Every structure is written in structure tokens, then in C-alpha cells.
């Protein structure tokens, strides 16, 4: 079965750090670009970051640039999001998704919750 | 930055109705437009990409159209399973921007 399984969400204090993981299985993980998308409670979807298939090219939303780092380990079929200097407004459900140039986000992880609060 | 604006924000309809959701881009995005369905507590699900291409397994009652700055998602005959929130998304060269969502409710 093709799937993305996420982990790493937690309650963290403002200014803290967290690393999210997203493990792919049942498909050729290294062939896909990967994205992180977040959703604040009761709100819409917001694109956060993306990485190309070999990990050499990354991009970030302005709201997280300089604080978040996306990376991947194709040998382990795993995508990461290192989140530093966390703020209350970073609170939400974080999804990973795979994409190609032609078909965007055709598979999503189940989501992992990040809560930033003192 | 390109902004995506959906209308309406909420839509009330009945089973069997034909409904249309509109998505407008702040500048020309050619045909790089996708639609997603999201149900409460679930991840989004891709319905349509490249404006009108149906994702595998998606029923043919979902119809996408448009070009440039104005796009629509039409559901030709609403089924009980279709009541959910719908998002449009501009994607190009692996950058993505979502609309704010349209909640489709049972009348």
C-alpha cells in the first residue's frame, strides 16, 4: 500500500524547536518532490515548504523562512521539517504531500499536530 | 505573489443539485490549477489537476474548467459523500498557493 506516515508533532513552548518526519512506503520515494502544508485550527491550507527529489533544491513560505528547514533522506524514504524559533502562529496540523511537475499533492500524510503555547 | 480567491465561502445545497465553486487568481496562471476535497479530520484529497484533468478514481460528476485567472469546479449532481470543504490551488514549478476554501453544506 502506498502511503505517507507522519510523526513528531507535540506541544512546545514559544521559541522552542521540533522536528517532523514523514516516511513514504509502497512507491519510489526518491522520484518525487515533497511538500509541507499546514492548517491552523479551523482555517484553510497554507503551503509551507518544498524540496526536490534529490534534496538539492528547497523553498519556503516567507512566514517560515530562516526558521524552518526541509530535508530528506532517500535511503530511509523519509522527509523532515526542522522547526526552530517556534511561534504561536505556527500552531496547526502539518501535512506532508508528494508531487510531480504534472500532478500536485496526489498523496498526503495523515497530518501531525504542532501546538505552540506556554 | 499570486493570490487565489474562492467564492462563495459557504454554499448550501441539496442532494442532486448542480453546484459551482469559483476560484480567481490575481494574475494569469494559465492552467496550473488544482482542486481538493477535505472532510473533517482528514487530509485533503486531490480531485482535479491542470484545470480539468480528473485524478484517478474521482467520479466524473466533478468537472473543472477555466483558464488564465478564472476557474470553476462544478459538481453535476451532488451526492451525500460530496458535502465537504473544497480548496483550489495554484501550482507551478513546485510553488503552491491555496484558496481560502469553500464549505459545501447540506441545505
PDB file of N, CA and C in Angstrom, chain B residues 1-73:
ATOM      1  N   UNK B   1       3.328  38.169  -5.278  1.00  0.00           N
ATOM      2  CA  UNK B   1       2.821  36.812  -5.064  1.00  0.00           C
ATOM      3  C   UNK B   1       1.399  36.693  -5.618  1.00  0.00           C
ATOM      4  N   UNK B   2       1.108  35.530  -6.155  1.00  0.00           N
ATOM      5  CA  UNK B   2      -0.222  35.268  -6.694  1.00  0.00           C
ATOM      6  C   UNK B   2      -1.179  34.918  -5.563  1.00  0.00           C
ATOM      7  N   UNK B   3      -2.333  35.552  -5.564  1.00  0.00           N
ATOM      8  CA  UNK B   3      -3.386  35.280  -4.574  1.00  0.00           C
ATOM      9  C   UNK B   3      -4.530  34.529  -5.256  1.00  0.00           C
ATOM     10  N   UNK B   4      -5.095  33.577  -4.534  1.00  0.00           N
ATOM     11  CA  UNK B   4      -6.223  32.794  -5.028  1.00  0.00           C
ATOM     12  C   UNK B   4      -7.445  33.096  -4.170  1.00  0.00           C
ATOM     13  N   UNK B   5      -8.554  33.468  -4.800  1.00  0.00           N
ATOM     14  CA  UNK B   5      -9.765  33.841  -4.072  1.00  0.00           C
ATOM     15  C   UNK B   5     -10.920  32.968  -4.525  1.00  0.00           C
ATOM     16  N   UNK B   6     -11.507  32.268  -3.572  1.00  0.00           N
ATOM     17  CA  UNK B   6     -12.642  31.389  -3.865  1.00  0.00           C
ATOM     18  C   UNK B   6     -13.949  32.058  -3.499  1.00  0.00           C
ATOM     19  N   UNK B   7     -15.000  31.704  -4.225  1.00  0.00           N
ATOM     20  CA  UNK B   7     -16.341  32.134  -3.862  1.00  0.00           C
ATOM     21  C   UNK B   7     -17.351  31.070  -4.281  1.00  0.00           C
ATOM     22  N   UNK B   8     -18.432  30.889  -3.488  1.00  0.00           N
ATOM     23  CA  UNK B   8     -18.624  31.546  -2.187  1.00  0.00           C
ATOM     24  C   UNK B   8     -17.771  30.888  -1.104  1.00  0.00           C
ATOM     25  N   UNK B   9     -17.788  31.448   0.098  1.00  0.00           N
ATOM     26  CA  UNK B   9     -17.095  30.820   1.225  1.00  0.00           C
ATOM     27  C   UNK B   9     -17.884  29.641   1.759  1.00  0.00           C
ATOM     28  N   UNK B  10     -19.206  29.772   1.699  1.00  0.00           N
ATOM     29  CA  UNK B  10     -20.109  28.697   2.121  1.00  0.00           C
ATOM     30  C   UNK B  10     -21.203  28.543   1.090  1.00  0.00           C
ATOM     31  N   UNK B  11     -21.586  27.305   0.847  1.00  0.00           N
ATOM     32  CA  UNK B  11     -22.608  27.009  -0.153  1.00  0.00           C
ATOM     33  C   UNK B  11     -23.530  25.944   0.423  1.00  0.00           C
ATOM     34  N   UNK B  12     -24.829  26.241   0.432  1.00  0.00           N
ATOM     35  CA  UNK B  12     -25.824  25.274   0.912  1.00  0.00           C
ATOM     36  C   UNK B  12     -26.559  24.689  -0.282  1.00  0.00           C
ATOM     37  N   UNK B  13     -26.643  23.368  -0.335  1.00  0.00           N
ATOM     38  CA  UNK B  13     -27.278  22.712  -1.470  1.00  0.00           C
ATOM     39  C   UNK B  13     -27.860  21.374  -1.034  1.00  0.00           C
ATOM     40  N   UNK B  14     -28.628  20.781  -1.936  1.00  0.00           N
ATOM     41  CA  UNK B  14     -29.293  19.513  -1.642  1.00  0.00           C
ATOM     42  C   UNK B  14     -28.746  18.407  -2.531  1.00  0.00           C
ATOM     43  N   UNK B  15     -28.929  17.177  -2.102  1.00  0.00           N
ATOM     44  CA  UNK B  15     -28.544  16.026  -2.914  1.00  0.00           C
ATOM     45  C   UNK B  15     -29.239  16.122  -4.268  1.00  0.00           C
ATOM     46  N   UNK B  16     -28.457  15.926  -5.326  1.00  0.00           N
ATOM     47  CA  UNK B  16     -28.984  16.019  -6.678  1.00  0.00           C
ATOM     48  C   UNK B  16     -28.774  17.363  -7.342  1.00  0.00           C
ATOM     49  N   UNK B  17     -28.455  18.391  -6.568  1.00  0.00           N
ATOM     50  CA  UNK B  17     -28.229  19.728  -7.134  1.00  0.00           C
ATOM     51  C   UNK B  17     -26.933  19.766  -7.952  1.00  0.00           C
ATOM     52  N   UNK B  18     -26.908  20.719  -8.873  1.00  0.00           N
ATOM     53  CA  UNK B  18     -25.683  21.053  -9.600  1.00  0.00           C
ATOM     54  C   UNK B  18     -25.113  22.304  -8.944  1.00  0.00           C
ATOM     55  N   UNK B  19     -23.842  22.247  -8.521  1.00  0.00           N
ATOM     56  CA  UNK B  19     -23.243  23.384  -7.836  1.00  0.00           C
ATOM     57  C   UNK B  19     -21.934  23.756  -8.513  1.00  0.00           C
ATOM     58  N   UNK B  20     -21.604  25.049  -8.399  1.00  0.00           N
ATOM     59  CA  UNK B  20     -20.362  25.559  -8.978  1.00  0.00           C
ATOM     60  C   UNK B  20     -19.633  26.422  -7.969  1.00  0.00           C
ATOM     61  N   UNK B  21     -18.335  26.176  -7.838  1.00  0.00           N
ATOM     62  CA  UNK B  21     -17.444  26.956  -6.989  1.00  0.00           C
ATOM     63  C   UNK B  21     -16.467  27.669  -7.914  1.00  0.00           C
ATOM     64  N   UNK B  22     -16.222  28.951  -7.625  1.00  0.00           N
ATOM     65  CA  UNK B  22     -15.341  29.760  -8.464  1.00  0.00           C
ATOM     66  C   UNK B  22     -14.037  30.059  -7.742  1.00  0.00           C
ATOM     67  N   UNK B  23     -12.957  30.083  -8.490  1.00  0.00           N
ATOM     68  CA  UNK B  23     -11.629  30.413  -7.967  1.00  0.00           C
ATOM     69  C   UNK B  23     -10.989  31.418  -8.914  1.00  0.00           C
ATOM     70  N   UNK B  24     -10.600  32.562  -8.385  1.00  0.00           N
ATOM     71  CA  UNK B  24      -9.984  33.608  -9.195  1.00  0.00           C
ATOM     72  C   UNK B  24      -8.543  33.842  -8.762  1.00  0.00           C
ATOM     73  N   UNK B  25      -7.666  33.954  -9.750  1.00  0.00           N
ATOM     74  CA  UNK B  25      -6.252  34.219  -9.492  1.00  0.00           C
ATOM     75  C   UNK B  25      -5.960  35.700  -9.693  1.00  0.00           C
ATOM     76  N   UNK B  26      -5.012  36.225  -8.930  1.00  0.00           N
ATOM     77  CA  UNK B  26      -4.699  37.656  -9.011  1.00  0.00           C
ATOM     78  C   UNK B  26      -3.919  38.009 -10.276  1.00  0.00           C
ATOM     79  N   UNK B  27      -3.403  36.989 -10.952  1.00  0.00           N
ATOM     80  CA  UNK B  27      -2.775  37.182 -12.259  1.00  0.00           C
ATOM     81  C   UNK B  27      -2.878  35.883 -13.045  1.00  0.00           C
ATOM     82  N   UNK B  28      -2.533  35.956 -14.303  1.00  0.00           N
ATOM     83  CA  UNK B  28      -2.649  34.804 -15.206  1.00  0.00           C
ATOM     84  C   UNK B  28      -1.826  33.618 -14.709  1.00  0.00           C
ATOM     85  N   UNK B  29      -2.491  32.476 -14.481  1.00  0.00           N
ATOM     86  CA  UNK B  29      -1.794  31.269 -14.057  1.00  0.00           C
ATOM     87  C   UNK B  29      -1.931  30.146 -15.097  1.00  0.00           C
ATOM     88  N   UNK B  30      -2.298  30.527 -16.318  1.00  0.00           N
ATOM     89  CA  UNK B  30      -2.506  29.541 -17.394  1.00  0.00           C
ATOM     90  C   UNK B  30      -3.479  28.463 -16.915  1.00  0.00           C
ATOM     91  N   UNK B  31      -3.040  27.219 -16.909  1.00  0.00           N
ATOM     92  CA  UNK B  31      -3.941  26.147 -16.479  1.00  0.00           C
ATOM     93  C   UNK B  31      -3.429  25.424 -15.240  1.00  0.00           C
ATOM     94  N   UNK B  32      -2.522  26.075 -14.478  1.00  0.00           N
ATOM     95  CA  UNK B  32      -1.900  25.412 -13.324  1.00  0.00           C
ATOM     96  C   UNK B  32      -2.795  25.536 -12.093  1.00  0.00           C
ATOM     97  N   UNK B  33      -3.910  24.827 -12.146  1.00  0.00           N
ATOM     98  CA  UNK B  33      -4.921  24.943 -11.112  1.00  0.00           C
ATOM     99  C   UNK B  33      -5.408  23.552 -10.738  1.00  0.00           C
ATOM    100  N   UNK B  34      -5.464  23.299  -9.435  1.00  0.00           N
ATOM    101  CA  UNK B  34      -5.951  22.018  -8.925  1.00  0.00           C
ATOM    102  C   UNK B  34      -7.074  22.262  -7.926  1.00  0.00           C
ATOM    103  N   UNK B  35      -7.865  21.232  -7.707  1.00  0.00           N
ATOM    104  CA  UNK B  35      -8.951  21.260  -6.721  1.00  0.00           C
ATOM    105  C   UNK B  35      -8.810  20.079  -5.768  1.00  0.00           C
ATOM    106  N   UNK B  36      -9.073  20.357  -4.486  1.00  0.00           N
ATOM    107  CA  UNK B  36      -9.009  19.339  -3.447  1.00  0.00           C
ATOM    108  C   UNK B  36     -10.315  19.328  -2.653  1.00  0.00           C
ATOM    109  N   UNK B  37     -10.636  18.157  -2.132  1.00  0.00           N
ATOM    110  CA  UNK B  37     -11.757  17.993  -1.222  1.00  0.00           C
ATOM    111  C   UNK B  37     -11.187  17.623   0.152  1.00  0.00           C
ATOM    112  N   UNK B  38     -11.700  18.248   1.202  1.00  0.00           N
ATOM    113  CA  UNK B  38     -11.274  17.887   2.545  1.00  0.00           C
ATOM    114  C   UNK B  38     -12.491  17.670   3.436  1.00  0.00           C
ATOM    115  N   UNK B  39     -12.500  16.536   4.112  1.00  0.00           N
ATOM    116  CA  UNK B  39     -13.540  16.235   5.082  1.00  0.00           C
ATOM    117  C   UNK B  39     -12.967  16.425   6.489  1.00  0.00           C
ATOM    118  N   UNK B  40     -13.842  16.703   7.469  1.00  0.00           N
ATOM    119  CA  UNK B  40     -13.366  16.975   8.829  1.00  0.00           C
ATOM    120  C   UNK B  40     -12.467  15.870   9.375  1.00  0.00           C
ATOM    121  N   UNK B  41     -11.309  16.263   9.904  1.00  0.00           N
ATOM    122  CA  UNK B  41     -10.385  15.324  10.497  1.00  0.00           C
ATOM    123  C   UNK B  41      -9.580  14.500   9.511  1.00  0.00           C
ATOM    124  N   UNK B  42      -9.689  14.835   8.222  1.00  0.00           N
ATOM    125  CA  UNK B  42      -8.986  14.066   7.197  1.00  0.00           C
ATOM    126  C   UNK B  42      -8.053  14.969   6.393  1.00  0.00           C
ATOM    127  N   UNK B  43      -7.065  14.337   5.770  1.00  0.00           N
ATOM    128  CA  UNK B  43      -6.193  15.067   4.872  1.00  0.00           C
ATOM    129  C   UNK B  43      -6.950  15.445   3.599  1.00  0.00           C
ATOM    130  N   UNK B  44      -6.519  16.498   2.922  1.00  0.00           N
ATOM    131  CA  UNK B  44      -7.129  16.837   1.629  1.00  0.00           C
ATOM    132  C   UNK B  44      -6.945  15.707   0.621  1.00  0.00           C
ATOM    133  N   UNK B  45      -7.832  15.691  -0.364  1.00  0.00           N
ATOM    134  CA  UNK B  45      -7.822  14.654  -1.394  1.00  0.00           C
ATOM    135  C   UNK B  45      -7.864  15.346  -2.748  1.00  0.00           C
ATOM    136  N   UNK B  46      -6.895  15.040  -3.613  1.00  0.00           N
ATOM    137  CA  UNK B  46      -6.835  15.660  -4.938  1.00  0.00           C
ATOM    138  C   UNK B  46      -7.989  15.180  -5.815  1.00  0.00           C
ATOM    139  N   UNK B  47      -8.712  16.127  -6.388  1.00  0.00           N
ATOM    140  CA  UNK B  47      -9.810  15.803  -7.306  1.00  0.00           C
ATOM    141  C   UNK B  47      -9.418  16.042  -8.757  1.00  0.00           C
ATOM    142  N   UNK B  48      -8.872  17.223  -9.020  1.00  0.00           N
ATOM    143  CA  UNK B  48      -8.619  17.682 -10.384  1.00  0.00           C
ATOM    144  C   UNK B  48      -7.284  18.418 -10.403  1.00  0.00           C
ATOM    145  N   UNK B  49      -6.513  18.223 -11.476  1.00  0.00           N
ATOM    146  CA  UNK B  49      -5.283  18.976 -11.671  1.00  0.00           C
ATOM    147  C   UNK B  49      -5.243  19.487 -13.115  1.00  0.00           C
ATOM    148  N   UNK B  50      -4.349  20.440 -13.350  1.00  0.00           N
ATOM    149  CA  UNK B  50      -4.237  21.060 -14.675  1.00  0.00           C
ATOM    150  C   UNK B  50      -5.616  21.521 -15.173  1.00  0.00           C
ATOM    151  N   UNK B  51      -6.344  22.143 -14.273  1.00  0.00           N
ATOM    152  CA  UNK B  51      -7.662  22.751 -14.501  1.00  0.00           C
ATOM    153  C   UNK B  51      -8.793  21.744 -14.689  1.00  0.00           C
ATOM    154  N   UNK B  52      -8.569  20.712 -15.509  1.00  0.00           N
ATOM    155  CA  UNK B  52      -9.696  19.859 -15.871  1.00  0.00           C
ATOM    156  C   UNK B  52      -9.398  18.365 -15.886  1.00  0.00           C
ATOM    157  N   UNK B  53      -8.175  17.971 -15.529  1.00  0.00           N
ATOM    158  CA  UNK B  53      -7.811  16.549 -15.537  1.00  0.00           C
ATOM    159  C   UNK B  53      -8.257  15.886 -14.243  1.00  0.00           C
ATOM    160  N   UNK B  54      -9.069  14.847 -14.401  1.00  0.00           N
ATOM    161  CA  UNK B  54      -9.621  14.155 -13.246  1.00  0.00           C
ATOM    162  C   UNK B  54      -8.580  13.192 -12.675  1.00  0.00           C
ATOM    163  N   UNK B  55      -8.332  13.292 -11.381  1.00  0.00           N
ATOM    164  CA  UNK B  55      -7.427  12.342 -10.719  1.00  0.00           C
ATOM    165  C   UNK B  55      -8.049  10.943 -10.770  1.00  0.00           C
ATOM    166  N   UNK B  56      -7.207   9.947 -10.824  1.00  0.00           N
ATOM    167  CA  UNK B  56      -7.659   8.560 -10.899  1.00  0.00           C
ATOM    168  C   UNK B  56      -8.620   8.234  -9.752  1.00  0.00           C
ATOM    169  N   UNK B  57      -9.747   7.650 -10.103  1.00  0.00           N
ATOM    170  CA  UNK B  57     -10.712   7.221  -9.100  1.00  0.00           C
ATOM    171  C   UNK B  57     -11.739   8.271  -8.713  1.00  0.00           C
ATOM    172  N   UNK B  58     -11.588   9.487  -9.186  1.00  0.00           N
ATOM    173  CA  UNK B  58     -12.541  10.569  -8.858  1.00  0.00           C
ATOM    174  C   UNK B  58     -13.744  10.469  -9.791  1.00  0.00           C
ATOM    175  N   UNK B  59     -14.957  10.531  -9.247  1.00  0.00           N
ATOM    176  CA  UNK B  59     -16.151  10.397 -10.101  1.00  0.00           C
ATOM    177  C   UNK B  59     -16.256  11.495 -11.149  1.00  0.00           C
ATOM    178  N   UNK B  60     -16.858  11.155 -12.265  1.00  0.00           N
ATOM    179  CA  UNK B  60     -16.953  12.084 -13.392  1.00  0.00           C
ATOM    180  C   UNK B  60     -17.929  13.226 -13.146  1.00  0.00           C
ATOM    181  N   UNK B  61     -18.666  13.201 -12.053  1.00  0.00           N
ATOM    182  CA  UNK B  61     -19.553  14.332 -11.746  1.00  0.00           C
ATOM    183  C   UNK B  61     -18.762  15.587 -11.330  1.00  0.00           C
ATOM    184  N   UNK B  62     -17.470  15.412 -11.023  1.00  0.00           N
ATOM    185  CA  UNK B  62     -16.610  16.543 -10.715  1.00  0.00           C
ATOM    186  C   UNK B  62     -16.002  17.047 -12.020  1.00  0.00           C
ATOM    187  N   UNK B  63     -16.247  18.335 -12.326  1.00  0.00           N
ATOM    188  CA  UNK B  63     -15.820  18.905 -13.599  1.00  0.00           C
ATOM    189  C   UNK B  63     -15.080  20.206 -13.345  1.00  0.00           C
ATOM    190  N   UNK B  64     -13.877  20.293 -13.851  1.00  0.00           N
ATOM    191  CA  UNK B  64     -13.098  21.515 -13.713  1.00  0.00           C
ATOM    192  C   UNK B  64     -12.963  22.216 -15.050  1.00  0.00           C
ATOM    193  N   UNK B  65     -12.982  23.559 -15.008  1.00  0.00           N
ATOM    194  CA  UNK B  65     -12.810  24.321 -16.234  1.00  0.00           C
ATOM    195  C   UNK B  65     -12.194  25.675 -15.920  1.00  0.00           C
ATOM    196  N   UNK B  66     -11.820  26.381 -17.003  1.00  0.00           N
ATOM    197  CA  UNK B  66     -11.271  27.726 -16.856  1.00  0.00           C
ATOM    198  C   UNK B  66      -9.901  27.865 -17.485  1.00  0.00           C
ATOM    199  N   UNK B  67      -9.387  29.090 -17.435  1.00  0.00           N
ATOM    200  CA  UNK B  67      -8.038  29.375 -17.933  1.00  0.00           C
ATOM    201  C   UNK B  67      -7.680  30.801 -17.538  1.00  0.00           C
ATOM    202  N   UNK B  68      -6.398  30.998 -17.306  1.00  0.00           N
ATOM    203  CA  UNK B  68      -5.932  32.365 -17.049  1.00  0.00           C
ATOM    204  C   UNK B  68      -6.136  32.798 -15.613  1.00  0.00           C
ATOM    205  N   UNK B  69      -7.244  33.478 -15.339  1.00  0.00           N
ATOM    206  CA  UNK B  69      -7.493  33.974 -13.990  1.00  0.00           C
ATOM    207  C   UNK B  69      -8.806  33.482 -13.376  1.00  0.00           C
ATOM    208  N   UNK B  70      -9.659  32.866 -14.142  1.00  0.00           N
ATOM    209  CA  UNK B  70     -10.942  32.416 -13.590  1.00  0.00           C
ATOM    210  C   UNK B  70     -11.175  30.942 -13.857  1.00  0.00           C
ATOM    211  N   UNK B  71     -11.531  30.219 -12.799  1.00  0.00           N
ATOM    212  CA  UNK B  71     -11.673  28.764 -12.848  1.00  0.00           C
ATOM    213  C   UNK B  71     -12.913  28.357 -12.057  1.00  0.00           C
ATOM    214  N   UNK B  72     -13.481  27.221 -12.446  1.00  0.00           N
ATOM    215  CA  UNK B  72     -14.643  26.708 -11.729  1.00  0.00           C
ATOM    216  C   UNK B  72     -14.523  25.217 -11.489  1.00  0.00           C
ATOM    217  N   UNK B  73     -15.104  24.804 -10.378  1.00  0.00           N
ATOM    218  CA  UNK B  73     -15.325  23.396 -10.083  1.00  0.00           C
ATOM    219  C   UNK B  73     -16.838  23.209 -10.036  1.00  0.00           C
TER     220      UNK B  73
END
